[in-house]
Amino acid sequence: MSEPVQVVVSGATPTGTQWDPVRRAVQTLGQNVKNTNTDTWSDVLRLSSSVMPKVLVPALGMAAWAALVAVFHIVKDVNFLKTLGLPNSMILISVLGTAMGLLLVFRVNTAYDRFWEGRKVWSIVHFQCRNLARFIWVYVQPKSVEEAQQQKGAMNLLIAFPAALKHALREEPGHRWADLGPYVQHIKDFGADVQRSTSGLIIPIEVLVHLQSYVNRYPAYQFPASNAIAALADAVSNLQRVRTTPIPAAYTLHLKQTLIVYLLSLPFQIVVQLQWFTIPVTFFSALIMLGIEVIGGEIENPFGFDNNDLPQDDYCDAIAHEISQIMAADDPTADAFGWIQPFSLNNNKVDSQSLKVHLQAALEASVRRKETGQHHWVESLLGKIVSVIQS
């Protein structure tokens, strides 16, 4: 089987062998596309992101309570619970279990909605920073050294914005942070020689104000850039809403009180049937149900430093890296024709002789595949292109 010929004149493109479908299939045969989450079954022993350590002590307390109930019901000398004939049916478990299931599901779903809302808004921040960086770095053409410095300063503000937002959500005041201070020091209010405190400022909004002042100097691009800045301001408001609006205390208190009543009454309901097995059953029941409640509390505020919080540091680093790469790249308008060379036959920058060689080789490869009965239209098209070049 012949290898397809690379019909490309210039640019960093793959070689013909890399386009071979058989070769590509062999190379990817052992690959398995996975989610970015690399959790495996071995993680059942991992405690770094687990809530088990946080609920282990309360669960052991419930196990101790179940042990007392079992002793006072089973041991003959002290089995006064059996003598008193305390409730020992499963009806209470069924009634409370249904209510507990609804309460716990609502608790976790509400907390996860807040977690997911935070992730969506951070995705908007990432997109709008990219969008605004494109406007500033590509559309704005500095006409002097001063304008070039102002352009770089605006790009630095884009790097500073997500970091400022992260610190604001974590209630870390001021601007003197390693990932924030160096990118805002060219602003008068945040310079190294400023002695006054900036702890009372909403720094993300301050950064957006300075960005808006910069884009106002270029009326031709002001409207789309202002829309991006408005979207970033809206993202700040949405994240602050999630951060400062807790789940109502009445709900969380009622859930915890109902959960404790359920777990305390559980041993009395199962001790007759399970005897000494009441202790481990109560322990694992408490471990599971308390763990679900703690998970809700863990992800309710996803802007902290816990393992289960949003990786805001990674988001900020990714945005800063992308913007830095944009600033480090060559002028994107310097060569406006290189990427269309294989298709632009009327462009005087195209090396027609090299293109004819590649197209002729592709035509020959198509002829060799003629016995397959496929790609006849490719043969016809390539023949016409070669005839145009030769003429």
PDB file of C-alpha atoms in Angstrom, residues 227-328:
ATOM      1  CA  ASN A 227     -18.528  43.733  26.078  1.00  0.00           C
ATOM      2  CA  ALA A 228     -15.713  41.443  27.217  1.00  0.00           C
ATOM      3  CA  ILE A 229     -14.954  43.706  30.177  1.00  0.00           C
ATOM      4  CA  ALA A 230     -18.656  43.794  31.080  1.00  0.00           C
ATOM      5  CA  ALA A 231     -18.712  39.981  31.008  1.00  0.00           C
ATOM      6  CA  LEU A 232     -15.726  39.899  33.376  1.00  0.00           C
ATOM      7  CA  ALA A 233     -17.475  42.324  35.741  1.00  0.00           C
ATOM      8  CA  ASP A 234     -20.555  40.100  35.637  1.00  0.00           C
ATOM      9  CA  ALA A 235     -18.362  37.100  36.466  1.00  0.00           C
ATOM     10  CA  VAL A 236     -17.022  38.920  39.531  1.00  0.00           C
ATOM     11  CA  SER A 237     -20.580  39.553  40.717  1.00  0.00           C
ATOM     12  CA  ASN A 238     -21.649  35.947  40.126  1.00  0.00           C
ATOM     13  CA  LEU A 239     -18.679  34.502  41.990  1.00  0.00           C
ATOM     14  CA  GLN A 240     -19.195  36.892  44.881  1.00  0.00           C
ATOM     15  CA  ARG A 241     -22.854  35.869  44.981  1.00  0.00           C
ATOM     16  CA  VAL A 242     -21.893  32.212  45.341  1.00  0.00           C
ATOM     17  CA  ARG A 243     -19.214  33.092  47.889  1.00  0.00           C
ATOM     18  CA  THR A 244     -21.339  35.302  50.148  1.00  0.00           C
ATOM     19  CA  THR A 245     -24.701  33.503  50.014  1.00  0.00           C
ATOM     20  CA  PRO A 246     -24.666  30.520  52.370  1.00  0.00           C
ATOM     21  CA  ILE A 247     -27.258  27.775  52.505  1.00  0.00           C
ATOM     22  CA  PRO A 248     -29.928  28.860  55.042  1.00  0.00           C
ATOM     23  CA  ALA A 249     -28.950  27.957  58.592  1.00  0.00           C
ATOM     24  CA  ALA A 250     -32.437  26.598  59.340  1.00  0.00           C
ATOM     25  CA  TYR A 251     -31.981  23.891  56.715  1.00  0.00           C
ATOM     26  CA  THR A 252     -28.483  22.828  57.732  1.00  0.00           C
ATOM     27  CA  LEU A 253     -29.403  22.770  61.430  1.00  0.00           C
ATOM     28  CA  HIS A 254     -32.545  20.731  60.820  1.00  0.00           C
ATOM     29  CA  LEU A 255     -30.597  18.273  58.679  1.00  0.00           C
ATOM     30  CA  LYS A 256     -27.949  17.740  61.360  1.00  0.00           C
ATOM     31  CA  GLN A 257     -30.529  17.394  64.128  1.00  0.00           C
ATOM     32  CA  THR A 258     -32.576  14.881  62.143  1.00  0.00           C
ATOM     33  CA  LEU A 259     -29.445  12.938  61.239  1.00  0.00           C
ATOM     34  CA  ILE A 260     -28.356  12.681  64.874  1.00  0.00           C
ATOM     35  CA  VAL A 261     -31.825  11.533  65.972  1.00  0.00           C
ATOM     36  CA  TYR A 262     -31.822   8.902  63.234  1.00  0.00           C
ATOM     37  CA  LEU A 263     -28.398   7.532  64.153  1.00  0.00           C
ATOM     38  CA  LEU A 264     -29.134   7.538  67.894  1.00  0.00           C
ATOM     39  CA  SER A 265     -32.364   5.622  67.385  1.00  0.00           C
ATOM     40  CA  LEU A 266     -30.886   3.161  64.885  1.00  0.00           C
ATOM     41  CA  PRO A 267     -29.404   0.691  67.438  1.00  0.00           C
ATOM     42  CA  PHE A 268     -32.742   0.347  69.241  1.00  0.00           C
ATOM     43  CA  GLN A 269     -34.410  -0.668  65.976  1.00  0.00           C
ATOM     44  CA  ILE A 270     -31.939  -3.358  64.906  1.00  0.00           C
ATOM     45  CA  VAL A 271     -30.515  -4.779  68.129  1.00  0.00           C
ATOM     46  CA  VAL A 272     -33.161  -7.517  68.373  1.00  0.00           C
ATOM     47  CA  GLN A 273     -32.425  -8.856  64.887  1.00  0.00           C
ATOM     48  CA  LEU A 274     -28.672  -8.210  64.682  1.00  0.00           C
ATOM     49  CA  GLN A 275     -27.539  -8.577  68.291  1.00  0.00           C
ATOM     50  CA  TRP A 276     -23.807  -7.759  68.462  1.00  0.00           C
ATOM     51  CA  PHE A 277     -23.719  -6.934  64.753  1.00  0.00           C
ATOM     52  CA  THR A 278     -25.608  -3.800  65.742  1.00  0.00           C
ATOM     53  CA  ILE A 279     -22.242  -2.164  66.514  1.00  0.00           C
ATOM     54  CA  PRO A 280     -20.576  -2.433  63.062  1.00  0.00           C
ATOM     55  CA  VAL A 281     -23.855  -1.765  61.245  1.00  0.00           C
ATOM     56  CA  THR A 282     -24.360   1.454  63.200  1.00  0.00           C
ATOM     57  CA  PHE A 283     -20.728   2.439  62.657  1.00  0.00           C
ATOM     58  CA  PHE A 284     -20.837   2.056  58.876  1.00  0.00           C
ATOM     59  CA  SER A 285     -24.266   3.677  58.660  1.00  0.00           C
ATOM     60  CA  ALA A 286     -22.935   6.696  60.554  1.00  0.00           C
ATOM     61  CA  LEU A 287     -19.794   6.754  58.410  1.00  0.00           C
ATOM     62  CA  ILE A 288     -21.834   6.865  55.206  1.00  0.00           C
ATOM     63  CA  MET A 289     -24.557   9.299  56.243  1.00  0.00           C
ATOM     64  CA  LEU A 290     -22.288  11.700  58.093  1.00  0.00           C
ATOM     65  CA  GLY A 291     -19.908  11.556  55.132  1.00  0.00           C
ATOM     66  CA  ILE A 292     -22.650  12.645  52.737  1.00  0.00           C
ATOM     67  CA  GLU A 293     -23.472  15.602  54.967  1.00  0.00           C
ATOM     68  CA  VAL A 294     -19.808  16.601  55.223  1.00  0.00           C
ATOM     69  CA  ILE A 295     -19.402  16.386  51.429  1.00  0.00           C
ATOM     70  CA  GLY A 296     -22.128  18.995  51.110  1.00  0.00           C
ATOM     71  CA  GLY A 297     -20.232  21.262  53.477  1.00  0.00           C
ATOM     72  CA  GLU A 298     -16.943  20.655  51.655  1.00  0.00           C
ATOM     73  CA  ILE A 299     -18.140  21.778  48.229  1.00  0.00           C
ATOM     74  CA  GLU A 300     -20.582  24.445  49.423  1.00  0.00           C
ATOM     75  CA  ASN A 301     -17.809  27.046  49.263  1.00  0.00           C
ATOM     76  CA  PRO A 302     -15.503  25.920  46.430  1.00  0.00           C
ATOM     77  CA  PHE A 303     -13.100  28.864  46.610  1.00  0.00           C
ATOM     78  CA  GLY A 304     -10.805  27.793  49.443  1.00  0.00           C
ATOM     79  CA  PHE A 305      -7.667  25.682  49.733  1.00  0.00           C
ATOM     80  CA  ASP A 306      -9.132  22.212  50.354  1.00  0.00           C
ATOM     81  CA  ASN A 307      -8.470  19.334  47.997  1.00  0.00           C
ATOM     82  CA  ASN A 308     -12.144  19.294  47.031  1.00  0.00           C
ATOM     83  CA  ASP A 309     -12.263  23.005  46.175  1.00  0.00           C
ATOM     84  CA  LEU A 310     -11.889  24.411  42.688  1.00  0.00           C
ATOM     85  CA  PRO A 311      -8.219  24.516  41.545  1.00  0.00           C
ATOM     86  CA  GLN A 312      -8.238  28.293  41.162  1.00  0.00           C
ATOM     87  CA  ASP A 313      -4.446  28.468  41.187  1.00  0.00           C
ATOM     88  CA  ASP A 314      -4.386  26.246  38.104  1.00  0.00           C
ATOM     89  CA  TYR A 315      -6.986  28.408  36.372  1.00  0.00           C
ATOM     90  CA  CYS A 316      -4.969  31.556  37.015  1.00  0.00           C
ATOM     91  CA  ASP A 317      -1.722  29.912  35.916  1.00  0.00           C
ATOM     92  CA  ALA A 318      -3.348  28.694  32.688  1.00  0.00           C
ATOM     93  CA  ILE A 319      -4.669  32.166  31.845  1.00  0.00           C
ATOM     94  CA  ALA A 320      -1.329  33.796  32.667  1.00  0.00           C
ATOM     95  CA  HIS A 321       0.529  31.231  30.546  1.00  0.00           C
ATOM     96  CA  GLU A 322      -1.736  31.734  27.539  1.00  0.00           C
ATOM     97  CA  ILE A 323      -1.512  35.516  27.668  1.00  0.00           C
ATOM     98  CA  SER A 324       2.265  35.345  28.125  1.00  0.00           C
ATOM     99  CA  GLN A 325       2.496  33.074  25.079  1.00  0.00           C
ATOM    100  CA  ILE A 326       0.447  35.557  23.059  1.00  0.00           C
ATOM    101  CA  MET A 327       2.773  38.381  24.079  1.00  0.00           C
ATOM    102  CA  ALA A 328       5.873  36.296  23.319  1.00  0.00           C
TER     103      ALA A 328
END
